[in-house]
PDB file of C-alpha atoms and ligand atoms in Angstrom:
ATOM      1  CA  MET A   1      61.074 -10.031  60.000  1.00  0.00           C
ATOM      2  CA  ILE A   2      60.985 -12.088  56.815  1.00  0.00           C
ATOM      3  CA  TYR A   3      63.498 -14.939  56.719  1.00  0.00           C
ATOM      4  CA  ASP A   4      64.129 -16.782  53.436  1.00  0.00           C
ATOM      5  CA  LEU A   5      66.644 -19.513  54.183  1.00  0.00           C
ATOM      6  CA  HIS A   6      66.851 -21.354  50.832  1.00  0.00           C
ATOM      7  CA  SER A   7      67.812 -19.713  47.524  1.00  0.00           C
ATOM      8  CA  HIS A   8      70.076 -20.221  44.507  1.00  0.00           C
ATOM      9  CA  SER A   9      72.450 -17.894  42.684  1.00  0.00           C
ATOM     10  CA  ASN A  10      74.189 -18.415  39.343  1.00  0.00           C
ATOM     11  CA  ALA A  11      76.994 -20.178  41.212  1.00  0.00           C
ATOM     12  CA  SER A  12      74.679 -23.211  40.808  1.00  0.00           C
ATOM     13  CA  ASP A  13      71.413 -23.311  38.849  1.00  0.00           C
ATOM     14  CA  GLY A  14      69.962 -19.901  39.710  1.00  0.00           C
ATOM     15  CA  SER A  15      70.014 -17.051  37.207  1.00  0.00           C
ATOM     16  CA  LEU A  16      71.152 -14.089  39.361  1.00  0.00           C
ATOM     17  CA  ALA A  17      74.693 -13.286  40.465  1.00  0.00           C
ATOM     18  CA  PRO A  18      74.977 -13.446  44.289  1.00  0.00           C
ATOM     19  CA  ALA A  19      74.979  -9.641  44.767  1.00  0.00           C
ATOM     20  CA  ASP A  20      71.960  -9.282  42.432  1.00  0.00           C
ATOM     21  CA  LEU A  21      70.150 -12.044  44.316  1.00  0.00           C
ATOM     22  CA  LEU A  22      70.612 -10.113  47.574  1.00  0.00           C
ATOM     23  CA  CYS A  23      69.235  -6.937  45.930  1.00  0.00           C
ATOM     24  CA  HIS A  24      66.282  -8.827  44.436  1.00  0.00           C
ATOM     25  CA  ALA A  25      65.481 -10.414  47.811  1.00  0.00           C
ATOM     26  CA  ALA A  26      65.583  -6.984  49.482  1.00  0.00           C
ATOM     27  CA  GLU A  27      63.219  -5.602  46.812  1.00  0.00           C
ATOM     28  CA  CYS A  28      60.854  -8.496  47.565  1.00  0.00           C
ATOM     29  CA  GLY A  29      60.789  -7.512  51.247  1.00  0.00           C
ATOM     30  CA  VAL A  30      63.122 -10.193  52.603  1.00  0.00           C
ATOM     31  CA  ASP A  31      65.103  -9.120  55.703  1.00  0.00           C
ATOM     32  CA  VAL A  32      67.363 -12.173  56.069  1.00  0.00           C
ATOM     33  CA  LEU A  33      68.435 -14.341  53.124  1.00  0.00           C
ATOM     34  CA  ALA A  34      70.489 -17.539  52.946  1.00  0.00           C
ATOM     35  CA  ILE A  35      72.160 -18.313  49.610  1.00  0.00           C
ATOM     36  CA  THR A  36      72.206 -22.119  49.460  1.00  0.00           C
ATOM     37  CA  ASP A  37      73.714 -23.201  46.137  1.00  0.00           C
ATOM     38  CA  HIS A  38      73.878 -26.876  45.165  1.00  0.00           C
ATOM     39  CA  ASP A  39      77.189 -28.412  46.311  1.00  0.00           C
ATOM     40  CA  THR A  40      79.203 -25.227  45.906  1.00  0.00           C
ATOM     41  CA  LEU A  41      80.436 -22.313  48.012  1.00  0.00           C
ATOM     42  CA  ASP A  42      81.450 -20.217  45.000  1.00  0.00           C
ATOM     43  CA  ALA A  43      78.875 -17.513  45.839  1.00  0.00           C
ATOM     44  CA  TYR A  44      80.781 -16.779  49.038  1.00  0.00           C
ATOM     45  CA  ASP A  45      84.068 -16.472  47.169  1.00  0.00           C
ATOM     46  CA  SER A  46      82.578 -13.855  44.841  1.00  0.00           C
ATOM     47  CA  LEU A  47      80.742 -11.743  47.465  1.00  0.00           C
ATOM     48  CA  ASP A  48      83.270  -9.520  49.103  1.00  0.00           C
ATOM     49  CA  LYS A  49      80.967  -7.347  51.144  1.00  0.00           C
ATOM     50  CA  GLN A  50      77.549  -7.680  52.671  1.00  0.00           C
ATOM     51  CA  LEU A  51      74.857  -5.430  51.268  1.00  0.00           C
ATOM     52  CA  PRO A  52      73.122  -3.311  53.901  1.00  0.00           C
ATOM     53  CA  ALA A  53      69.637  -4.007  52.488  1.00  0.00           C
ATOM     54  CA  VAL A  54      69.476  -7.618  53.567  1.00  0.00           C
ATOM     55  CA  ARG A  55      71.258  -9.687  56.180  1.00  0.00           C
ATOM     56  CA  LEU A  56      73.047 -12.680  54.646  1.00  0.00           C
ATOM     57  CA  ILE A  57      73.141 -16.097  56.296  1.00  0.00           C
ATOM     58  CA  THR A  58      75.819 -18.358  54.819  1.00  0.00           C
ATOM     59  CA  GLY A  59      74.488 -21.607  53.415  1.00  0.00           C
ATOM     60  CA  ILE A  60      74.779 -24.528  51.025  1.00  0.00           C
ATOM     61  CA  GLU A  61      72.472 -27.287  49.714  1.00  0.00           C
ATOM     62  CA  LEU A  62      74.236 -30.661  49.646  1.00  0.00           C
ATOM     63  CA  SER A  63      73.094 -33.623  47.533  1.00  0.00           C
ATOM     64  CA  THR A  64      72.905 -37.040  49.163  1.00  0.00           C
ATOM     65  CA  SER A  65      70.747 -40.126  48.931  1.00  0.00           C
ATOM     66  CA  TRP A  66      68.640 -42.060  51.401  1.00  0.00           C
ATOM     67  CA  ASN A  67      67.421 -45.553  50.487  1.00  0.00           C
ATOM     68  CA  ARG A  68      68.187 -44.786  46.815  1.00  0.00           C
ATOM     69  CA  ILE A  69      66.136 -41.583  46.874  1.00  0.00           C
ATOM     70  CA  GLY A  70      67.899 -38.311  46.068  1.00  0.00           C
ATOM     71  CA  VAL A  71      67.659 -36.087  49.161  1.00  0.00           C
ATOM     72  CA  HIS A  72      68.938 -32.549  49.773  1.00  0.00           C
ATOM     73  CA  ILE A  73      70.393 -31.239  53.032  1.00  0.00           C
ATOM     74  CA  VAL A  74      70.728 -27.487  53.562  1.00  0.00           C
ATOM     75  CA  GLY A  75      73.506 -26.239  55.834  1.00  0.00           C
ATOM     76  CA  LEU A  76      72.942 -22.812  57.433  1.00  0.00           C
ATOM     77  CA  ASN A  77      75.308 -20.468  59.257  1.00  0.00           C
ATOM     78  CA  ILE A  78      78.296 -22.438  58.062  1.00  0.00           C
ATOM     79  CA  ASP A  79      81.859 -21.168  58.007  1.00  0.00           C
ATOM     80  CA  PRO A  80      82.495 -21.176  54.228  1.00  0.00           C
ATOM     81  CA  ALA A  81      86.245 -21.432  54.831  1.00  0.00           C
ATOM     82  CA  ASN A  82      86.027 -24.587  56.961  1.00  0.00           C
ATOM     83  CA  LYS A  83      88.374 -27.263  55.614  1.00  0.00           C
ATOM     84  CA  VAL A  84      86.180 -30.307  56.302  1.00  0.00           C
ATOM     85  CA  LEU A  85      83.293 -28.673  54.423  1.00  0.00           C
ATOM     86  CA  ARG A  86      85.569 -27.440  51.615  1.00  0.00           C
ATOM     87  CA  ASP A  87      87.008 -30.956  51.175  1.00  0.00           C
ATOM     88  CA  GLY A  88      83.476 -32.358  51.085  1.00  0.00           C
ATOM     89  CA  VAL A  89      82.432 -29.819  48.461  1.00  0.00           C
ATOM     90  CA  THR A  90      85.482 -30.712  46.340  1.00  0.00           C
ATOM     91  CA  ARG A  91      84.436 -34.359  46.566  1.00  0.00           C
ATOM     92  CA  GLN A  92      80.835 -33.557  45.526  1.00  0.00           C
ATOM     93  CA  LYS A  93      82.185 -31.562  42.570  1.00  0.00           C
ATOM     94  CA  GLY A  94      84.088 -34.648  41.356  1.00  0.00           C
ATOM     95  CA  ILE A  95      80.986 -36.795  41.843  1.00  0.00           C
ATOM     96  CA  ARG A  96      78.925 -34.275  39.840  1.00  0.00           C
ATOM     97  CA  PHE A  97      81.416 -34.423  36.987  1.00  0.00           C
ATOM     98  CA  GLU A  98      81.422 -38.239  36.850  1.00  0.00           C
ATOM     99  CA  ARG A  99      77.619 -38.260  37.201  1.00  0.00           C
ATOM    100  CA  ALA A 100      77.373 -35.888  34.226  1.00  0.00           C
ATOM    101  CA  ARG A 101      79.428 -38.381  32.199  1.00  0.00           C
ATOM    102  CA  THR A 102      77.014 -41.170  33.122  1.00  0.00           C
ATOM    103  CA  ILE A 103      73.976 -39.011  32.306  1.00  0.00           C
ATOM    104  CA  ALA A 104      75.518 -38.162  28.906  1.00  0.00           C
ATOM    105  CA  GLN A 105      76.164 -41.861  28.165  1.00  0.00           C
ATOM    106  CA  ARG A 106      72.606 -42.780  29.107  1.00  0.00           C
ATOM    107  CA  LEU A 107      71.193 -40.033  26.880  1.00  0.00           C
ATOM    108  CA  ALA A 108      73.457 -41.196  24.042  1.00  0.00           C
ATOM    109  CA  LYS A 109      71.861 -44.645  24.411  1.00  0.00           C
ATOM    110  CA  CYS A 110      68.492 -42.946  23.846  1.00  0.00           C
ATOM    111  CA  GLY A 111      69.767 -41.727  20.465  1.00  0.00           C
ATOM    112  CA  ILE A 112      70.830 -38.224  21.514  1.00  0.00           C
ATOM    113  CA  PRO A 113      74.301 -37.300  20.160  1.00  0.00           C
ATOM    114  CA  ASP A 114      76.680 -37.464  23.183  1.00  0.00           C
ATOM    115  CA  PRO A 115      75.977 -34.151  24.942  1.00  0.00           C
ATOM    116  CA  PHE A 116      78.870 -34.253  27.461  1.00  0.00           C
ATOM    117  CA  ASP A 117      81.220 -31.627  25.961  1.00  0.00           C
ATOM    118  CA  ALA A 118      78.391 -29.206  25.173  1.00  0.00           C
ATOM    119  CA  VAL A 119      76.979 -29.529  28.693  1.00  0.00           C
ATOM    120  CA  VAL A 120      80.379 -28.952  30.337  1.00  0.00           C
ATOM    121  CA  GLU A 121      80.636 -25.772  28.273  1.00  0.00           C
ATOM    122  CA  ILE A 122      77.123 -24.624  29.241  1.00  0.00           C
ATOM    123  CA  ALA A 123      77.869 -25.304  32.922  1.00  0.00           C
ATOM    124  CA  GLY A 124      81.087 -23.281  32.799  1.00  0.00           C
ATOM    125  CA  GLY A 125      81.734 -23.485  36.560  1.00  0.00           C
ATOM    126  CA  SER A 126      81.903 -25.803  39.514  1.00  0.00           C
ATOM    127  CA  TYR A 127      78.229 -26.846  39.412  1.00  0.00           C
ATOM    128  CA  ILE A 128      77.220 -29.169  36.619  1.00  0.00           C
ATOM    129  CA  GLY A 129      73.710 -30.531  36.901  1.00  0.00           C
ATOM    130  CA  ARG A 130      70.582 -31.712  35.185  1.00  0.00           C
ATOM    131  CA  PRO A 131      69.366 -28.150  34.452  1.00  0.00           C
ATOM    132  CA  HIS A 132      72.379 -27.813  32.096  1.00  0.00           C
ATOM    133  CA  PHE A 133      71.349 -31.006  30.284  1.00  0.00           C
ATOM    134  CA  ALA A 134      67.830 -29.581  30.021  1.00  0.00           C
ATOM    135  CA  GLU A 135      69.241 -26.355  28.532  1.00  0.00           C
ATOM    136  CA  HIS A 136      71.204 -28.351  25.959  1.00  0.00           C
ATOM    137  CA  LEU A 137      68.195 -30.494  24.964  1.00  0.00           C
ATOM    138  CA  VAL A 138      66.130 -27.328  24.453  1.00  0.00           C
ATOM    139  CA  ALA A 139      68.929 -25.586  22.473  1.00  0.00           C
ATOM    140  CA  GLU A 140      69.241 -28.638  20.187  1.00  0.00           C
ATOM    141  CA  GLY A 141      65.494 -28.644  19.558  1.00  0.00           C
ATOM    142  CA  ILE A 142      65.151 -32.149  21.060  1.00  0.00           C
ATOM    143  CA  VAL A 143      62.493 -30.922  23.505  1.00  0.00           C
ATOM    144  CA  LYS A 144      60.459 -27.718  23.554  1.00  0.00           C
ATOM    145  CA  ASP A 145      61.236 -26.622  27.127  1.00  0.00           C
ATOM    146  CA  SER A 146      63.032 -27.548  30.333  1.00  0.00           C
ATOM    147  CA  LYS A 147      59.895 -29.024  31.883  1.00  0.00           C
ATOM    148  CA  THR A 148      59.604 -31.478  28.994  1.00  0.00           C
ATOM    149  CA  ALA A 149      63.326 -32.296  29.259  1.00  0.00           C
ATOM    150  CA  PHE A 150      62.779 -33.365  32.885  1.00  0.00           C
ATOM    151  CA  ARG A 151      59.550 -35.197  32.088  1.00  0.00           C
ATOM    152  CA  LYS A 152      61.068 -37.188  29.229  1.00  0.00           C
ATOM    153  CA  TYR A 153      64.755 -37.560  30.029  1.00  0.00           C
ATOM    154  CA  LEU A 154      65.976 -36.183  33.366  1.00  0.00           C
ATOM    155  CA  GLY A 155      63.290 -36.437  36.049  1.00  0.00           C
ATOM    156  CA  ALA A 156      62.629 -39.229  38.545  1.00  0.00           C
ATOM    157  CA  GLY A 157      62.876 -42.677  36.965  1.00  0.00           C
ATOM    158  CA  LYS A 158      64.096 -41.356  33.577  1.00  0.00           C
ATOM    159  CA  PRO A 159      67.486 -42.229  32.001  1.00  0.00           C
ATOM    160  CA  GLY A 160      69.179 -39.030  33.239  1.00  0.00           C
ATOM    161  CA  ASP A 161      68.106 -39.583  36.840  1.00  0.00           C
ATOM    162  CA  VAL A 162      71.462 -40.830  38.170  1.00  0.00           C
ATOM    163  CA  ARG A 163      71.259 -40.959  41.951  1.00  0.00           C
ATOM    164  CA  HIS A 164      74.159 -43.039  43.140  1.00  0.00           C
ATOM    165  CA  GLY A 165      77.545 -41.719  44.142  1.00  0.00           C
ATOM    166  CA  TRP A 166      76.732 -38.873  46.507  1.00  0.00           C
ATOM    167  CA  ALA A 167      78.307 -38.743  49.955  1.00  0.00           C
ATOM    168  CA  SER A 168      76.125 -40.358  52.611  1.00  0.00           C
ATOM    169  CA  LEU A 169      73.601 -38.590  54.834  1.00  0.00           C
ATOM    170  CA  ASP A 170      75.927 -39.069  57.831  1.00  0.00           C
ATOM    171  CA  GLU A 171      78.818 -37.514  55.914  1.00  0.00           C
ATOM    172  CA  VAL A 172      77.056 -34.409  54.607  1.00  0.00           C
ATOM    173  CA  VAL A 173      75.538 -33.667  58.033  1.00  0.00           C
ATOM    174  CA  GLN A 174      78.966 -34.089  59.594  1.00  0.00           C
ATOM    175  CA  TRP A 175      80.537 -31.622  57.116  1.00  0.00           C
ATOM    176  CA  ILE A 176      77.905 -29.029  58.030  1.00  0.00           C
ATOM    177  CA  ASN A 177      78.316 -29.616  61.766  1.00  0.00           C
ATOM    178  CA  SER A 178      82.115 -29.420  61.416  1.00  0.00           C
ATOM    179  CA  ALA A 179      81.685 -26.022  59.758  1.00  0.00           C
ATOM    180  CA  GLY A 180      79.700 -24.807  62.794  1.00  0.00           C
ATOM    181  CA  GLY A 181      76.417 -24.835  60.865  1.00  0.00           C
ATOM    182  CA  THR A 182      72.955 -26.267  61.340  1.00  0.00           C
ATOM    183  CA  ALA A 183      71.886 -29.120  59.053  1.00  0.00           C
ATOM    184  CA  VAL A 184      68.330 -28.759  57.725  1.00  0.00           C
ATOM    185  CA  LEU A 185      66.342 -31.452  55.914  1.00  0.00           C
ATOM    186  CA  ALA A 186      65.333 -29.638  52.707  1.00  0.00           C
ATOM    187  CA  HIS A 187      61.831 -29.657  51.136  1.00  0.00           C
ATOM    188  CA  PRO A 188      60.559 -32.944  52.673  1.00  0.00           C
ATOM    189  CA  ALA A 189      57.391 -32.692  50.591  1.00  0.00           C
ATOM    190  CA  LYS A 190      59.307 -32.919  47.296  1.00  0.00           C
ATOM    191  CA  TYR A 191      60.591 -36.506  47.518  1.00  0.00           C
ATOM    192  CA  GLY A 192      57.305 -38.187  46.640  1.00  0.00           C
ATOM    193  CA  LEU A 193      57.351 -40.128  49.925  1.00  0.00           C
ATOM    194  CA  THR A 194      54.395 -41.261  52.009  1.00  0.00           C
ATOM    195  CA  LYS A 195      54.013 -39.600  55.416  1.00  0.00           C
ATOM    196  CA  SER A 196      55.427 -42.628  57.230  1.00  0.00           C
ATOM    197  CA  ARG A 197      58.499 -42.720  54.923  1.00  0.00           C
ATOM    198  CA  THR A 198      58.959 -38.947  55.358  1.00  0.00           C
ATOM    199  CA  ARG A 199      58.936 -39.533  59.130  1.00  0.00           C
ATOM    200  CA  ALA A 200      61.485 -42.377  58.763  1.00  0.00           C
ATOM    201  CA  LEU A 201      63.752 -40.078  56.699  1.00  0.00           C
ATOM    202  CA  ALA A 202      63.452 -37.263  59.277  1.00  0.00           C
ATOM    203  CA  LYS A 203      64.261 -39.696  62.109  1.00  0.00           C
ATOM    204  CA  ASP A 204      67.366 -41.016  60.301  1.00  0.00           C
ATOM    205  CA  PHE A 205      68.417 -37.429  59.558  1.00  0.00           C
ATOM    206  CA  ARG A 206      68.019 -36.567  63.277  1.00  0.00           C
ATOM    207  CA  HIS A 207      70.047 -39.658  64.163  1.00  0.00           C
ATOM    208  CA  SER A 208      72.826 -38.479  61.781  1.00  0.00           C
ATOM    209  CA  GLY A 209      73.089 -35.191  63.706  1.00  0.00           C
ATOM    210  CA  GLY A 210      70.626 -33.049  61.742  1.00  0.00           C
ATOM    211  CA  ARG A 211      68.876 -30.375  63.783  1.00  0.00           C
ATOM    212  CA  ALA A 212      66.179 -28.712  61.661  1.00  0.00           C
ATOM    213  CA  ILE A 213      63.595 -29.335  58.968  1.00  0.00           C
ATOM    214  CA  GLU A 214      62.045 -27.082  56.306  1.00  0.00           C
ATOM    215  CA  VAL A 215      58.482 -26.849  57.522  1.00  0.00           C
ATOM    216  CA  VAL A 216      57.681 -24.442  54.673  1.00  0.00           C
ATOM    217  CA  CYS A 217      59.446 -24.567  51.282  1.00  0.00           C
ATOM    218  CA  GLY A 218      58.045 -22.563  48.394  1.00  0.00           C
ATOM    219  CA  SER A 219      54.373 -23.010  47.732  1.00  0.00           C
ATOM    220  CA  GLN A 220      53.037 -26.136  49.374  1.00  0.00           C
ATOM    221  CA  GLN A 221      49.633 -27.264  50.626  1.00  0.00           C
ATOM    222  CA  SER A 222      48.763 -26.038  54.113  1.00  0.00           C
ATOM    223  CA  SER A 223      47.880 -29.608  55.148  1.00  0.00           C
ATOM    224  CA  MET A 224      51.498 -30.561  54.339  1.00  0.00           C
ATOM    225  CA  THR A 225      52.789 -27.574  56.360  1.00  0.00           C
ATOM    226  CA  ALA A 226      50.664 -28.682  59.322  1.00  0.00           C
ATOM    227  CA  TYR A 227      52.032 -32.239  59.014  1.00  0.00           C
ATOM    228  CA  LEU A 228      55.659 -31.055  58.858  1.00  0.00           C
ATOM    229  CA  ALA A 229      55.104 -28.760  61.858  1.00  0.00           C
ATOM    230  CA  ARG A 230      53.820 -31.748  63.879  1.00  0.00           C
ATOM    231  CA  LEU A 231      56.837 -33.779  62.742  1.00  0.00           C
ATOM    232  CA  ALA A 232      59.263 -31.002  63.784  1.00  0.00           C
ATOM    233  CA  ILE A 233      57.666 -30.850  67.232  1.00  0.00           C
ATOM    234  CA  GLU A 234      57.576 -34.646  67.648  1.00  0.00           C
ATOM    235  CA  LEU A 235      61.226 -35.119  66.630  1.00  0.00           C
ATOM    236  CA  ASP A 236      62.445 -31.983  68.442  1.00  0.00           C
ATOM    237  CA  LEU A 237      63.741 -30.386  65.224  1.00  0.00           C
ATOM    238  CA  ASP A 238      63.980 -26.624  64.680  1.00  0.00           C
ATOM    239  CA  ALA A 239      61.793 -25.234  61.879  1.00  0.00           C
ATOM    240  CA  SER A 240      63.212 -23.527  58.785  1.00  0.00           C
ATOM    241  CA  CYS A 241      61.541 -21.914  55.784  1.00  0.00           C
ATOM    242  CA  GLY A 242      62.589 -20.743  52.342  1.00  0.00           C
ATOM    243  CA  SER A 243      61.463 -20.103  48.794  1.00  0.00           C
ATOM    244  CA  ASP A 244      64.025 -22.309  46.944  1.00  0.00           C
ATOM    245  CA  PHE A 245      64.198 -19.308  44.621  1.00  0.00           C
ATOM    246  CA  HIS A 246      66.080 -19.852  41.314  1.00  0.00           C
ATOM    247  CA  ASN A 247      64.926 -17.310  38.752  1.00  0.00           C
ATOM    248  CA  PRO A 248      62.865 -14.087  38.688  1.00  0.00           C
ATOM    249  CA  GLY A 249      61.274 -15.418  35.459  1.00  0.00           C
ATOM    250  CA  PHE A 250      59.370 -18.016  37.491  1.00  0.00           C
ATOM    251  CA  ALA A 251      56.372 -15.975  38.651  1.00  0.00           C
ATOM    252  CA  TRP A 252      55.361 -18.622  41.226  1.00  0.00           C
ATOM    253  CA  SER A 253      58.674 -18.521  43.086  1.00  0.00           C
ATOM    254  CA  ARG A 254      59.660 -15.210  44.631  1.00  0.00           C
ATOM    255  CA  PRO A 255      62.092 -14.583  47.517  1.00  0.00           C
ATOM    256  CA  GLY A 256      59.993 -14.531  50.697  1.00  0.00           C
ATOM    257  CA  GLY A 257      56.970 -15.797  48.745  1.00  0.00           C
ATOM    258  CA  PHE A 258      55.683 -18.482  51.091  1.00  0.00           C
ATOM    259  CA  GLU A 259      53.388 -18.806  54.090  1.00  0.00           C
ATOM    260  CA  PRO A 260      54.755 -18.003  57.568  1.00  0.00           C
ATOM    261  CA  LEU A 261      55.869 -20.783  59.921  1.00  0.00           C
ATOM    262  CA  PRO A 262      52.900 -22.089  61.902  1.00  0.00           C
ATOM    263  CA  ALA A 263      52.593 -21.442  65.626  1.00  0.00           C
ATOM    264  CA  GLY A 264      54.038 -24.046  67.962  1.00  0.00           C
ATOM    265  CA  VAL A 265      57.296 -24.767  66.094  1.00  0.00           C
ATOM    266  CA  ARG A 266      60.718 -23.466  67.188  1.00  0.00           C
ATOM    267  CA  PRO A 267      62.046 -21.205  64.404  1.00  0.00           C
ATOM    268  CA  ILE A 268      65.665 -21.971  63.572  1.00  0.00           C
ATOM    269  CA  TRP A 269      66.646 -18.311  63.973  1.00  0.00           C
ATOM    270  CA  ASP A 270      65.670 -18.336  67.671  1.00  0.00           C
ATOM    271  CA  THR A 271      68.932 -20.188  68.304  1.00  0.00           C
ATOM    272  CA  TRP A 272      70.972 -17.598  66.374  1.00  0.00           C
ATOM    273  CA  GLN A 273      72.257 -14.297  67.645  1.00  0.00           C
ATOM    274  CA  THR A 274      69.924 -11.636  66.371  1.00  0.00           C
ATOM    275  CA  HIS A 275      71.057  -8.315  65.023  1.00  0.00           C
ATOM    276  CA  SER A 276      69.184  -5.942  62.810  1.00  0.00           C
ATOM    277  CA  PRO A 277      69.777  -6.230  59.074  1.00  0.00           C
TER     278      PRO A 277
HETATM  279  P1  AMP B 301      70.779 -31.868  39.962  1.00  0.00           P
HETATM  280  O1  AMP B 301      71.363 -30.905  40.984  1.00  0.00           O
HETATM  281  O2  AMP B 301      71.700 -32.124  38.839  1.00  0.00           O
HETATM  282  O3  AMP B 301      70.244 -33.129  40.584  1.00  0.00           O
HETATM  283  O4  AMP B 301      69.527 -31.113  39.316  1.00  0.00           O
HETATM  284  C1  AMP B 301      68.422 -30.831  40.134  1.00  0.00           C
HETATM  285  C2  AMP B 301      67.885 -29.427  39.882  1.00  0.00           C
HETATM  286  O5  AMP B 301      67.105 -29.468  38.708  1.00  0.00           O
HETATM  287  C3  AMP B 301      66.954 -28.982  40.989  1.00  0.00           C
HETATM  288  O6  AMP B 301      67.653 -28.261  41.975  1.00  0.00           O
HETATM  289  C4  AMP B 301      65.961 -28.098  40.271  1.00  0.00           C
HETATM  290  O7  AMP B 301      66.429 -26.767  40.250  1.00  0.00           O
HETATM  291  C5  AMP B 301      65.955 -28.644  38.854  1.00  0.00           C
HETATM  292  N1  AMP B 301      64.789 -29.513  38.625  1.00  0.00           N
HETATM  293  C6  AMP B 301      64.503 -30.666  39.244  1.00  0.00           C
HETATM  294  N2  AMP B 301      63.368 -31.216  38.755  1.00  0.00           N
HETATM  295  C7  AMP B 301      62.937 -30.381  37.798  1.00  0.00           C
HETATM  296  C8  AMP B 301      61.818 -30.392  36.926  1.00  0.00           C
HETATM  297  N3  AMP B 301      60.931 -31.393  36.934  1.00  0.00           N
HETATM  298  N4  AMP B 301      61.697 -29.357  36.073  1.00  0.00           N
HETATM  299  C9  AMP B 301      62.601 -28.355  36.057  1.00  0.00           C
HETATM  300  N5  AMP B 301      63.676 -28.286  36.866  1.00  0.00           N
HETATM  301  C10 AMP B 301      63.844 -29.293  37.725  1.00  0.00           C
HETATM  302 MN1   MN B 302      68.105 -26.257  41.699  1.00  0.00          MN
HETATM  303 MN1   MN B 303      66.692 -29.125  46.516  1.00  0.00          MN
HETATM  304 MN1   MN B 304      67.247 -25.713  46.378  1.00  0.00          MN
END
């Protein structure tokens, strides 16, 4: 069975509609897919029936910060109708909107004509994020591609990297737990932390009520996978895995396109009821 428990639809910054994402995942050989859009449950409002080709696990990826570092927490097997989670998502949506205003003001200070209205129009839904700013900067000819937009204006330490304002780690984990889900520390290798700081983050996350960690996320070095597997075992966290798929145009990121979980960890799905897809 191939489980891919981290992916994005066009309800956030992915390019495929939720139903098309499920079809694409099935074509790529995935048996069980979680759609985990950034701070929104809109995918679950638009999907009215489950496709037989792939089993769907409900999910979300919530933005938070830890010691001023932007950190993502995936919630799996959540009840998308749960009120505590819905209220939290509404709050994150407001934070995203205000954050977009701040990003626009900071870019204006760099000499870019205030992009706020154009970016709201590009976003066109409940998720408004840095990828929309990147799209605008490319469309205006200010940078040649999205990668350059992040390198010059939006990525870590650049003017558009606005990290404050998110709900706390305790809060986002509590929303997920209230919705009957499992909180998963997303892509620990992507925060640029040393191993000891990654361990400190995972311990705090565990203390907040988190129960799993992504031991494999997209393509990562096998030495990192081995380290994260040891961390999962040491801290008694279940192991999750996913592609963090956004777009079929990115040849390096394909649903199911990652190495299997190493032996010795406890796969997150062992705690779930299993039925065939
Ligand atoms: P936000 O949700 O507004 O913080 O935007 C973060 C999203 O931007 C991530 O989920 C990625 O999909 C995308 N992203 C982050 N860093 C980069 C980068 N260096 N190049 C391209 N896309 C990026
Ligand atoms: Mn994204
Ligand atoms: Mn993420
Ligand atoms: Mn993601």
